[in-house]
Amino acid sequence: MRELARLKLDQDLVDTARTAAAKIVSDLKQHIDAHTTVSVERSALRLLGVDGVNRDGIPLPNVLVEQIQRRGKLGLGAAYWLGNAILASNLPVQPLAEAAGQGRLDITGLADQGEARVQKLVEELAVKALGEIASRRQERELLLRQLGEGPQPYLYVIVATGNIYEDVIQARAAVTQGADIIAVIRSTGQSLLDYVPYGPTTEGFGGTFATQENFRIMRQALDEAGSNAGRYIRLTNYCSGLCMPEIAVMGALERLDMMLNDSMYGIIFRDINMQRTFVDQYFSRLINAYAGIIINTGEDNYLTTADAVEEAHAVLASQFINEQFAFLSGMQPDQVGLGHAFEINPELEDGFLLELAQAQLVRQIFPGSPVKYMPPTKFMTGNIFRGQVQDALFNAASILTGQSIHLLGMLTEGIHTPLVMDRALSIENARYVFRTMRHLGEEISFRPGGRIETRAGQVLARAVTLLEEIAAAGLMQAIGRGVFAGIARTPSGGKGLDGVIAKEPGYYNPFPARMLAGRGSYGRG
Amino acid sequence: MRELARLKLDQDLVDTARTAAAKIVSDLKQHIDAHTTVSVERSALRLLGVDGVNRDGIPLPNVLVEQIQRRGKLGLGAAYWLGNAILASNLPVQPLAEAAGQGRLDITGLADQGEARVQKLVEELAVKALGEIASRRQERELLLRQLGEGPQPYLYVIVATGNIYEDVIQARAAVTQGADIIAVIRSTGQSLLDYVPYGPTTEGFGGTFATQENFRIMRQALDEAGSNAGRYIRLTNYCSGLCMPEIAVMGALERLDMMLNDSMYGIIFRDINMQRTFVDQYFSRLINAYAGIIINTGEDNYLTTADAVEEAHAVLASQFINEQFAFLSGMQPDQVGLGHAFEINPELEDGFLLELAQAQLVRQIFPGSPVKYMPPTKFMTGNIFRGQVQDALFNAASILTGQSIHLLGMLTEGIHTPLVMDRALSIENARYVFRTMRHLGEEISFRPGGRIETRAGQVLARAVTLLEEIAAAGLMQAIGRGVFAGIARTPSGGKGLDGVIAKEPGYYNPFPARMLAGRGSYGRG
Amino acid sequence: MGEVDLSQVRPYGDSLDDGLVQLSFTLPVPFGGKAKEAARQLSLGMGLLEPNVVHAADLGEGFSFFVVYARTPCSVDFDTLKADRAAETVMGKTEIELHYLAKFRRKPVILGACIGTDAHTVGIDAIMNMKGYNGHKGLEAYHGLAAVNLGAQVSSEEVVVRARELNADAILVSQVVTQKNIHLANLTRLAELLEAENMREKTVLVVGGPRISHRLAKELGYDAGFGPGTYAEDVATFVVQELERRNFIQWGEEKWKQ
Amino acid sequence: MGEVDLSQVRPYGDSLDDGLVQLSFTLPVPFGGKAKEAARQLSLGMGLLEPNVVHAADLGEGFSFFVVYARTPCSVDFDTLKADRAAETVMGKTEIELHYLAKFRRKPVILGACIGTDAHTVGIDAIMNMKGYNGHKGLEAYHGLAAVNLGAQVSSEEVVVRARELNADAILVSQVVTQKNIHLANLTRLAELLEAENMREKTVLVVGGPRISHRLAKELGYDAGFGPGTYAEDVATFVVQELERRNFIQWGEEKWKQ
Ligand code: B12
Ligand code: B12
Ligand SMILES: Cc1ncc(COP(=O)(O)O)c(C=O)c1O
Ligand SMILES: Cc1ncc(COP(=O)(O)O)c(C=O)c1O
């Protein structure tokens, strides 16, 4: 294949930006290293085998972690207490957790079994868990080899009925229609729950609850549909909100392929406390990295709120930061799906040129990373006929700039979550545009010094300035000033701060070290 | 404004093509010069002031010409007989025509008034008629100066209710919505009528009858609407079919701005006799040229029937021929709107690239002529949602290649003539695409030697070969072999041959010489 | 979703039986709040539930356009429905040639034309001409058939004259332009002419076109109707079976002369 | 066209009273001729005339999609309709400030929030925040008003607590997510809580959002509802007029404490 049209960019500026982003992230590393959260601890327990709910429907990882936290002992790590309790009670993990869940046992109240013994046991369990995840990863690789996959840009559609069984039907239909990636959208409000619902669910609003059982049900359906269709179908969910790391665990165990997973989305758009989020996102990304999952960052969301032309540099700055956070967790560039969106006002003259500039800029600055390219949403209205046109131009921008993860626009975006026919019409739209313009990107070039190249250069320069400002102020303070999407959040504001716990000397969690082991780091910090 | 992206073309091939086309056309000039037709003669009468219908509703120009033809005296020209009769009867034109129409007078049966006197009188009437047309032309120029016009590509929409009064309402609404050009589509079947219906009409099928009164009604409505909207609105109709030259007269008198007027369309698509058509089209174009009307040729129709990829060179060849026929009639390049259409199969990979090649090719080969760029029709289906996408890509091709007369695609093209909302949706589609991509054509260039340029070169080369074949065989014979749209017609087949009359020595028609006087010729023959 | 109850099928938006439909229309009323209310009331008047006017636009000249989503309480009994088509199963070209045409004692004569002022030849050509359509050969390519295509813009009178001349066993007409129901007028006229000439009984009369359905054809007194996406074999299957059923051989070679 | 009879307005396709409407829907039945017939029958069942199934597509998994054009015999009496809106005419910001706010003896307190788990702030911000929307200033910019925006994801309980604390005279809530009618549940709950707390009478209760209409708001027991394209002045006009009408001054500064 020939090269697509390229823009001439100032590589020094790109390097400066990356260095600033690396500094921003490494400054936060200290906070991350010094703290754990209830959700990180629950994730450790989940990995070690704690599952299920108690009689009140409360997930056992929550029951256990609350027990430990209530006693003020979470600073040592839930893994430690679990290991100790197993040794002390001589119960296997799950019966132990159930006993604790029924209040029959206080896992911090048992006799101390000695750090060495505890760690030995826990490490064994950890190795088992990681082996489990590794085999999910191998399974994926095998299936990809066996079945192959659709050509890029991958067609990514969402299902969002609220009912996992309806979701399955619609997802299967979408696969017949040509979808490559199915994302199950979450019910509104799940991100603010400090626990993960359990079992199959049929009652969500604007989306379906992310539960491990729902993951499993959809994974199985897509494996079947993919094997019928003769291509591997990727499954996506939201590794986001107060339970970010736990969802990473669930996704890793159920072979999800992608996760919406941003280092700042929860802070900005869900008003989740930032001290909490930075710790959670780090751990969640460790897991995603290890599981070979591609993350999708959330910069597209900035553009649905703020103006896409004015805030373009903030999107780019955020992508640099997300990249460095990902590297910190051991992610490979090809696992970092960066968010961008086609959100320029249709009323703007030459808006498409500005959009090409931005889409191309991101491709060139992050050549090894896929872009999760989001469709027009903000300017989609009830005029479904114009919507088809907006989506067609989005499709054109995507194929012209060689994007890889293409989230399909729905003609009804301004109205409701997709109906079964909306998805089919939008897949048809994209396939037609991709087909008829397949090699257009190779056949054109951008005028040197022209409107497109100039715009790209300006956005890059502004991003550098912004990143340097943030690096100087510190990320938490900068967010406090509303640098992203015009929304300001304070370090102690938002939900979930009470779930942040300072690690104590002796804090124990077997996973980070094992997950990072052997991974080259791409960071610059 | 910067230049749009250009293709490197072999100028020698372009010159060769033009020379061959000029030869093809000049070979036919002999036939044209030697013949007249009933419609040409009726046109002369109309210009000289004959109007109205008799008691049976037959237009007086028809009644008179039939009278002359029945006596076998049409070879001298109707103008001659009319002039003679005026002098002999001492009646003004219209009363005379009415008397003849009622059978009270045989205009060939009156005393001979002598060629000199007759010609003197007729020339006076002719000067009056041409003065009338010239002032329509000045009116247009004045209005254009006063009101201005929309930016190119002009938005061209059709009205086709069958009822002129409904057409007016829909046309006015279209102007509010943003249309620059209104074409009133004709009822099916009118092209095969050997007379022009009279008066306002309300009963057409798939279109509204072209009558002088309908022209007037619509012209007035558009002048009003244009003055409200603050831009001049162009009016288009069909100067085509058995009455091609008469419609030219009507259009010239009622200040139409554009006319669908092809040198071969009637032959190929309406099975009208070719000897007839070649004579008719010549005279109709003389009038259009004089009236400052822009013609739209019909190559787009080839593509709705034959395959757009395989027949691309035939389209180009036909454009060269249409150009030379136009020059022969004294047209300026900017009056020659060449037909092209976006008719490549949506299933074809890289179809859009082939389309860009063709659209750009035509722009470059005929830089002084506007292209009447037709939307997808053949591959439009009942799937109106996909239709919006096809039309969006057509709009994109148009703005990218800098077209000027842009016939809007309708999402319902595969179903019915446009509903009032279809037009609004399609105007919205085009305006959005044009706006958001306004300067894209200036900002990109085509890869030298790439798929697009190569394709354009191939089409040009094949067009040259075809034109040389046609030049060798003669156009009538070549059409007999089905070189255009895969449809073959013979010189003596089709409708209307009985209306072709050999001119006799002394044949008199005051118009051609006057219309051509003072016009530089662009022909090469 | 639950099991679909095929005796009561409802539109499906994103859940079984939600009844969701999309509609759009224009009202000849000036744009504004009252117009939107009119769109809503019209939807209610049409028996729709919870109509949601999601888009309203001013079309100018006193017209307003709307997009509406609503729920319909209506359902259809899918089990009892029958596809609206002339022949239950369609045979391939070779099959038709082997099982019917080879066995007939004379070549059936099939006449094709696009009637009235309708100049759309592509459809009738797709059925009649050798080349066919989408890789499906046309009737001219069938061994054992005499297929004659008169092309487009043929008057009904001419069809009748040529049918008599050629002793046509089947007449296949095409109608593409349907505006103001001109096709109904044209088709009715042809059927009446054939009737008047006493030719109807000994002719298999078939019509096709993008807006034609078998049901409409039957209503117009035709033997069959074919819509978009028809191939020659579809109509050939019907025609040969119908000819056999009517025992066309006994019509004789010169049936109109009798 | 002829004169439009406003007492009997019908959809207009390309001629007066042709009644043309476009619709599209999916049926949970396998694609094919029977499915098309089902689409036609459903259209007839919905009371539509001459339904034309112009497009049918296989969506897979036993779903079929259709586009239909048809004529409706229904009409609406436009003359008798009223636009569904809270205030007949809307005043501008300055007018509101001069004619109402300047004359009130105390600043009305207006509380805004997007309730439930709904995190869409843009709509409520457009109404409340200084900056406003599309060049129309928000309520914070109004002199003589005390506007407090609680943002999104606010529970109804919290709205009630804050309203009591701040002595709110009007509560403006936003609801954007409507899937599975979650907004109805949220809105009903807030109204009930206010009722239960005896706060409803002394509160102007308003809701807005892209799927909200005045009519729906009234049905839910709210004082007014505002849909897409609302500006601060639309709701401000209603609120000040309603406050004056209810003589809110006599509610007193500490109305909940009484
Ligand atoms: C090509 C075309 C033309 C060409 C025709 C060239 C030619 N030699 O045929 C040209 C450019 C000349 C043309 C002109 C006009 N056209 Co035209 N045209 C079309 C177009 C784009 C495609 C039609 C086509 O070829 N389809 C492909 C064939 C294979 O499909 P088909 O006809 O449906 O045939 C299939 C079946 O229906 C069936 N079938 C058809 N006939 C028969 C017969 C039998 C016996 C059987 C068994 C089956 C059968 O089998 C076929 C194969 O599957 C359509 C729009 C569209 N996308 O459909 C408009 C369209 C048909 N045209 C239309 C109109 C109005 C016109 C004009 C009248 C406009 C005008 N006033 O100038 C003119 C005049 C024509 C006239 N006097 O009839 C309208 C008709 C609207 C309506 N429903 O009434 C359409 C829908 C466009 C529109 N939206 O306005 N047209
Ligand atoms: C921006 C946006 C987001 C942003 C929100 C950022 C933010 N800070 O607000 C982000 C990306 C975070 C987001 C997330 C989600 N969104 Co969202 N989002 C949109 C989008 C693109 C635009 C909404 C918008 O800002 N409109 C502009 C404002 C100005 O318009 P408005 O809200 O209608 O407000 C006007 C009027 O309605 C009125 N008004 C509104 N409120 C009030 C209140 C009062 C008192 C008054 C008087 C007037 C008034 O006045 C305003 C100004 O005129 C729409 C799609 C679309 N094109 O509409 C989807 C949409 C609203 N989102 C949707 C969904 C489902 C979600 C999610 C639930 C998806 C998921 N499961 O993850 C999430 C979760 C959000 C949650 N928990 O609520 C759906 C809702 C479907 C439905 N009808 O139920 C939509 C329609 C998209 C879709 N088709 O699926 N979203
Ligand atoms: C990164 C990211 N996380 C999460 C979400 C969804 O929100 P919620 O956390 O409410 O499920 C989005 C929105 O699209 C997102 O981009
Ligand atoms: C040049 C030309 N003339 C005429 C027509 C219309 O056909 P008719 O002559 O039947 O009005 C067309 C079709 O679009 C055309 O392109």
PDB file of N, CA, C and O in Angstrom, chain A residues 160-161 169 172-173 177 188-189 192 204-207 270 385 414-415 417 420-421 424 495, chain D residues 22 24-26 58-61 63 65 117-119 121-122 153 177-180 182 211:
ATOM      1  N   ALA A 160     -27.351  -0.778  23.023  1.00  0.00           N
ATOM      2  CA  ALA A 160     -27.649   0.000  24.221  1.00  0.00           C
ATOM      3  C   ALA A 160     -29.103  -0.157  24.634  1.00  0.00           C
ATOM      4  O   ALA A 160     -29.757   0.794  25.018  1.00  0.00           O
ATOM      5  N   THR A 161     -29.599  -1.391  24.561  1.00  0.00           N
ATOM      6  CA  THR A 161     -31.028  -1.540  24.844  1.00  0.00           C
ATOM      7  C   THR A 161     -31.319  -1.519  26.339  1.00  0.00           C
ATOM      8  O   THR A 161     -32.451  -1.329  26.741  1.00  0.00           O
ATOM      9  N   ILE A 169     -29.145  -9.936  20.584  1.00  0.00           N
ATOM     10  CA  ILE A 169     -29.835 -10.051  19.296  1.00  0.00           C
ATOM     11  C   ILE A 169     -29.397  -8.941  18.351  1.00  0.00           C
ATOM     12  O   ILE A 169     -29.107  -9.168  17.175  1.00  0.00           O
ATOM     13  N   ARG A 172     -25.801  -9.430  17.179  1.00  0.00           N
ATOM     14  CA  ARG A 172     -25.693 -10.473  16.147  1.00  0.00           C
ATOM     15  C   ARG A 172     -26.159  -9.931  14.804  1.00  0.00           C
ATOM     16  O   ARG A 172     -25.551 -10.194  13.769  1.00  0.00           O
ATOM     17  N   ALA A 173     -27.261  -9.187  14.833  1.00  0.00           N
ATOM     18  CA  ALA A 173     -27.738  -8.598  13.583  1.00  0.00           C
ATOM     19  C   ALA A 173     -26.682  -7.642  13.031  1.00  0.00           C
ATOM     20  O   ALA A 173     -26.391  -7.647  11.830  1.00  0.00           O
ATOM     21  N   GLN A 177     -24.705  -7.519   9.450  1.00  0.00           N
ATOM     22  CA  GLN A 177     -24.701  -6.317   8.614  1.00  0.00           C
ATOM     23  C   GLN A 177     -23.283  -5.832   8.301  1.00  0.00           C
ATOM     24  O   GLN A 177     -23.096  -5.010   7.421  1.00  0.00           O
ATOM     25  N   THR A 188     -26.893   4.619  32.249  1.00  0.00           N
ATOM     26  CA  THR A 188     -26.493   5.860  32.899  1.00  0.00           C
ATOM     27  C   THR A 188     -26.446   5.568  34.385  1.00  0.00           C
ATOM     28  O   THR A 188     -27.271   4.826  34.916  1.00  0.00           O
ATOM     29  N   GLY A 189     -25.489   6.184  35.019  1.00  0.00           N
ATOM     30  CA  GLY A 189     -25.436   6.044  36.466  1.00  0.00           C
ATOM     31  C   GLY A 189     -24.509   4.947  36.947  1.00  0.00           C
ATOM     32  O   GLY A 189     -24.051   4.986  38.083  1.00  0.00           O
ATOM     33  N   LEU A 192     -21.225   5.879  38.609  1.00  0.00           N
ATOM     34  CA  LEU A 192     -21.191   6.435  39.966  1.00  0.00           C
ATOM     35  C   LEU A 192     -21.455   5.390  41.040  1.00  0.00           C
ATOM     36  O   LEU A 192     -21.445   5.694  42.230  1.00  0.00           O
ATOM     37  N   GLY A 204     -31.532  -1.582  32.145  1.00  0.00           N
ATOM     38  CA  GLY A 204     -30.666  -0.404  32.167  1.00  0.00           C
ATOM     39  C   GLY A 204     -31.323   0.749  31.442  1.00  0.00           C
ATOM     40  O   GLY A 204     -32.304   0.568  30.722  1.00  0.00           O
ATOM     41  N   PHE A 205     -30.770   1.932  31.629  1.00  0.00           N
ATOM     42  CA  PHE A 205     -31.314   3.121  30.969  1.00  0.00           C
ATOM     43  C   PHE A 205     -30.251   3.742  30.070  1.00  0.00           C
ATOM     44  O   PHE A 205     -29.211   4.161  30.548  1.00  0.00           O
ATOM     45  N   GLY A 206     -30.516   3.773  28.788  1.00  0.00           N
ATOM     46  CA  GLY A 206     -29.529   4.331  27.868  1.00  0.00           C
ATOM     47  C   GLY A 206     -28.334   3.425  27.720  1.00  0.00           C
ATOM     48  O   GLY A 206     -27.315   3.808  27.165  1.00  0.00           O
ATOM     49  N   GLY A 207     -28.450   2.198  28.229  1.00  0.00           N
ATOM     50  CA  GLY A 207     -27.346   1.257  28.160  1.00  0.00           C
ATOM     51  C   GLY A 207     -27.604   0.098  29.106  1.00  0.00           C
ATOM     52  O   GLY A 207     -28.594   0.097  29.846  1.00  0.00           O
ATOM     53  N   ARG A 270     -17.871  12.975  34.954  1.00  0.00           N
ATOM     54  CA  ARG A 270     -18.718  12.334  35.958  1.00  0.00           C
ATOM     55  C   ARG A 270     -18.476  12.915  37.344  1.00  0.00           C
ATOM     56  O   ARG A 270     -19.004  12.415  38.315  1.00  0.00           O
ATOM     57  N   PHE A 385     -32.288  12.884   8.006  1.00  0.00           N
ATOM     58  CA  PHE A 385     -31.833  12.888   6.623  1.00  0.00           C
ATOM     59  C   PHE A 385     -30.523  13.673   6.500  1.00  0.00           C
ATOM     60  O   PHE A 385     -29.614  13.255   5.801  1.00  0.00           O
ATOM     61  N   GLY A 414     -29.223  12.299  17.459  1.00  0.00           N
ATOM     62  CA  GLY A 414     -29.838  13.397  18.195  1.00  0.00           C
ATOM     63  C   GLY A 414     -31.119  13.016  18.908  1.00  0.00           C
ATOM     64  O   GLY A 414     -31.736  13.860  19.569  1.00  0.00           O
ATOM     65  N   ILE A 415     -31.539  11.770  18.785  1.00  0.00           N
ATOM     66  CA  ILE A 415     -32.867  11.403  19.281  1.00  0.00           C
ATOM     67  C   ILE A 415     -32.827  10.312  20.341  1.00  0.00           C
ATOM     68  O   ILE A 415     -33.293  10.488  21.452  1.00  0.00           O
ATOM     69  N   THR A 417     -30.953   6.189  21.535  1.00  0.00           N
ATOM     70  CA  THR A 417     -29.940   5.160  21.314  1.00  0.00           C
ATOM     71  C   THR A 417     -30.407   4.327  20.120  1.00  0.00           C
ATOM     72  O   THR A 417     -31.598   4.240  19.850  1.00  0.00           O
ATOM     73  N   VAL A 420     -32.610  -0.955  15.715  1.00  0.00           N
ATOM     74  CA  VAL A 420     -31.961  -2.022  14.952  1.00  0.00           C
ATOM     75  C   VAL A 420     -31.693  -1.577  13.508  1.00  0.00           C
ATOM     76  O   VAL A 420     -30.649  -1.880  12.932  1.00  0.00           O
ATOM     77  N   MET A 421     -32.567  -0.781  12.924  1.00  0.00           N
ATOM     78  CA  MET A 421     -32.341  -0.356  11.548  1.00  0.00           C
ATOM     79  C   MET A 421     -31.345   0.793  11.449  1.00  0.00           C
ATOM     80  O   MET A 421     -30.689   0.962  10.427  1.00  0.00           O
ATOM     81  N   ALA A 424     -27.992  -0.655  10.876  1.00  0.00           N
ATOM     82  CA  ALA A 424     -27.820  -1.195   9.526  1.00  0.00           C
ATOM     83  C   ALA A 424     -27.595  -0.070   8.525  1.00  0.00           C
ATOM     84  O   ALA A 424     -26.729  -0.163   7.653  1.00  0.00           O
ATOM     85  N   LYS A 495     -16.928  12.762  43.557  1.00  0.00           N
ATOM     86  CA  LYS A 495     -17.341  11.546  44.246  1.00  0.00           C
ATOM     87  C   LYS A 495     -16.186  10.562  44.425  1.00  0.00           C
ATOM     88  O   LYS A 495     -15.349  10.437  43.539  1.00  0.00           O
TER      89      LYS A 495
ATOM     90  N   GLN D  22     -44.088   9.495   4.375  1.00  0.00           N
ATOM     91  CA  GLN D  22     -43.033   8.493   4.256  1.00  0.00           C
ATOM     92  C   GLN D  22     -42.930   7.798   5.597  1.00  0.00           C
ATOM     93  O   GLN D  22     -43.042   8.454   6.634  1.00  0.00           O
ATOM     94  N   SER D  24     -40.793   4.438   7.832  1.00  0.00           N
ATOM     95  CA  SER D  24     -39.850   3.330   7.829  1.00  0.00           C
ATOM     96  C   SER D  24     -39.957   2.606   9.159  1.00  0.00           C
ATOM     97  O   SER D  24     -40.271   3.218  10.179  1.00  0.00           O
ATOM     98  N   PHE D  25     -39.774   1.313   9.099  1.00  0.00           N
ATOM     99  CA  PHE D  25     -39.832   0.510  10.327  1.00  0.00           C
ATOM    100  C   PHE D  25     -39.203  -0.850  10.078  1.00  0.00           C
ATOM    101  O   PHE D  25     -38.948  -1.234   8.935  1.00  0.00           O
ATOM    102  N   THR D  26     -38.956  -1.543  11.161  1.00  0.00           N
ATOM    103  CA  THR D  26     -38.391  -2.888  11.098  1.00  0.00           C
ATOM    104  C   THR D  26     -39.428  -3.871  11.625  1.00  0.00           C
ATOM    105  O   THR D  26     -40.121  -3.560  12.596  1.00  0.00           O
ATOM    106  N   ASP D  58     -32.760  -6.923   4.308  1.00  0.00           N
ATOM    107  CA  ASP D  58     -32.544  -7.955   5.313  1.00  0.00           C
ATOM    108  C   ASP D  58     -31.584  -7.410   6.356  1.00  0.00           C
ATOM    109  O   ASP D  58     -30.451  -7.051   6.033  1.00  0.00           O
ATOM    110  N   LEU D  59     -32.039  -7.312   7.604  1.00  0.00           N
ATOM    111  CA  LEU D  59     -31.142  -6.816   8.652  1.00  0.00           C
ATOM    112  C   LEU D  59     -30.426  -7.953   9.355  1.00  0.00           C
ATOM    113  O   LEU D  59     -29.650  -7.730  10.275  1.00  0.00           O
ATOM    114  N   GLY D  60     -30.708  -9.182   8.950  1.00  0.00           N
ATOM    115  CA  GLY D  60     -30.091 -10.316   9.624  1.00  0.00           C
ATOM    116  C   GLY D  60     -30.879 -10.707  10.867  1.00  0.00           C
ATOM    117  O   GLY D  60     -31.733  -9.958  11.348  1.00  0.00           O
ATOM    118  N   GLU D  61     -30.603 -11.917  11.372  1.00  0.00           N
ATOM    119  CA  GLU D  61     -31.212 -12.396  12.615  1.00  0.00           C
ATOM    120  C   GLU D  61     -32.733 -12.285  12.623  1.00  0.00           C
ATOM    121  O   GLU D  61     -33.338 -11.986  13.651  1.00  0.00           O
ATOM    122  N   PHE D  63     -34.684 -10.082  11.103  1.00  0.00           N
ATOM    123  CA  PHE D  63     -35.268  -8.749  11.036  1.00  0.00           C
ATOM    124  C   PHE D  63     -35.318  -8.262   9.583  1.00  0.00           C
ATOM    125  O   PHE D  63     -34.381  -8.494   8.819  1.00  0.00           O
ATOM    126  N   PHE D  65     -36.237  -4.676   7.203  1.00  0.00           N
ATOM    127  CA  PHE D  65     -36.438  -3.224   7.279  1.00  0.00           C
ATOM    128  C   PHE D  65     -37.168  -2.733   6.037  1.00  0.00           C
ATOM    129  O   PHE D  65     -36.943  -3.247   4.938  1.00  0.00           O
ATOM    130  N   THR D 117     -29.449  10.323  37.378  1.00  0.00           N
ATOM    131  CA  THR D 117     -28.076  10.010  36.988  1.00  0.00           C
ATOM    132  C   THR D 117     -27.724  10.703  35.682  1.00  0.00           C
ATOM    133  O   THR D 117     -26.686  10.440  35.097  1.00  0.00           O
ATOM    134  N   ASP D 118     -28.603  11.553  35.234  1.00  0.00           N
ATOM    135  CA  ASP D 118     -28.396  12.237  33.952  1.00  0.00           C
ATOM    136  C   ASP D 118     -27.241  13.232  34.085  1.00  0.00           C
ATOM    137  O   ASP D 118     -27.269  14.120  34.917  1.00  0.00           O
ATOM    138  N   ALA D 119     -26.226  13.059  33.269  1.00  0.00           N
ATOM    139  CA  ALA D 119     -25.013  13.874  33.389  1.00  0.00           C
ATOM    140  C   ALA D 119     -24.909  14.935  32.304  1.00  0.00           C
ATOM    141  O   ALA D 119     -23.855  15.515  32.104  1.00  0.00           O
ATOM    142  N   THR D 121     -25.005  18.277  31.148  1.00  0.00           N
ATOM    143  CA  THR D 121     -25.040  19.615  31.734  1.00  0.00           C
ATOM    144  C   THR D 121     -25.287  20.714  30.711  1.00  0.00           C
ATOM    145  O   THR D 121     -25.668  21.816  31.079  1.00  0.00           O
ATOM    146  N   VAL D 122     -25.020  20.398  29.450  1.00  0.00           N
ATOM    147  CA  VAL D 122     -25.015  21.477  28.463  1.00  0.00           C
ATOM    148  C   VAL D 122     -26.361  22.199  28.412  1.00  0.00           C
ATOM    149  O   VAL D 122     -26.418  23.429  28.348  1.00  0.00           O
ATOM    150  N   GLN D 153     -26.385  15.271  37.541  1.00  0.00           N
ATOM    151  CA  GLN D 153     -26.313  14.111  38.438  1.00  0.00           C
ATOM    152  C   GLN D 153     -26.747  14.472  39.855  1.00  0.00           C
ATOM    153  O   GLN D 153     -26.156  13.991  40.819  1.00  0.00           O
ATOM    154  N   VAL D 177     -31.653  12.302  29.146  1.00  0.00           N
ATOM    155  CA  VAL D 177     -31.780  10.872  28.875  1.00  0.00           C
ATOM    156  C   VAL D 177     -33.225  10.452  29.133  1.00  0.00           C
ATOM    157  O   VAL D 177     -33.765  10.709  30.205  1.00  0.00           O
ATOM    158  N   THR D 178     -33.840   9.853  28.121  1.00  0.00           N
ATOM    159  CA  THR D 178     -35.258   9.496  28.232  1.00  0.00           C
ATOM    160  C   THR D 178     -35.479   8.017  27.968  1.00  0.00           C
ATOM    161  O   THR D 178     -36.613   7.559  27.938  1.00  0.00           O
ATOM    162  N   GLN D 179     -34.384   7.300  27.744  1.00  0.00           N
ATOM    163  CA  GLN D 179     -34.550   5.906  27.369  1.00  0.00           C
ATOM    164  C   GLN D 179     -35.309   5.129  28.429  1.00  0.00           C
ATOM    165  O   GLN D 179     -35.141   5.364  29.630  1.00  0.00           O
ATOM    166  N   LYS D 180     -36.153   4.246  27.987  1.00  0.00           N
ATOM    167  CA  LYS D 180     -37.018   3.470  28.886  1.00  0.00           C
ATOM    168  C   LYS D 180     -37.763   4.404  29.848  1.00  0.00           C
ATOM    169  O   LYS D 180     -38.059   4.036  30.987  1.00  0.00           O
ATOM    170  N   ILE D 182     -36.927   6.831  31.678  1.00  0.00           N
ATOM    171  CA  ILE D 182     -36.334   7.101  32.986  1.00  0.00           C
ATOM    172  C   ILE D 182     -36.647   8.528  33.449  1.00  0.00           C
ATOM    173  O   ILE D 182     -36.781   8.792  34.645  1.00  0.00           O
ATOM    174  N   ARG D 211     -36.533  16.199  24.798  1.00  0.00           N
ATOM    175  CA  ARG D 211     -37.764  15.430  24.561  1.00  0.00           C
ATOM    176  C   ARG D 211     -38.907  15.905  25.453  1.00  0.00           C
ATOM    177  O   ARG D 211     -39.910  15.220  25.615  1.00  0.00           O
TER     178      ARG D 211
END
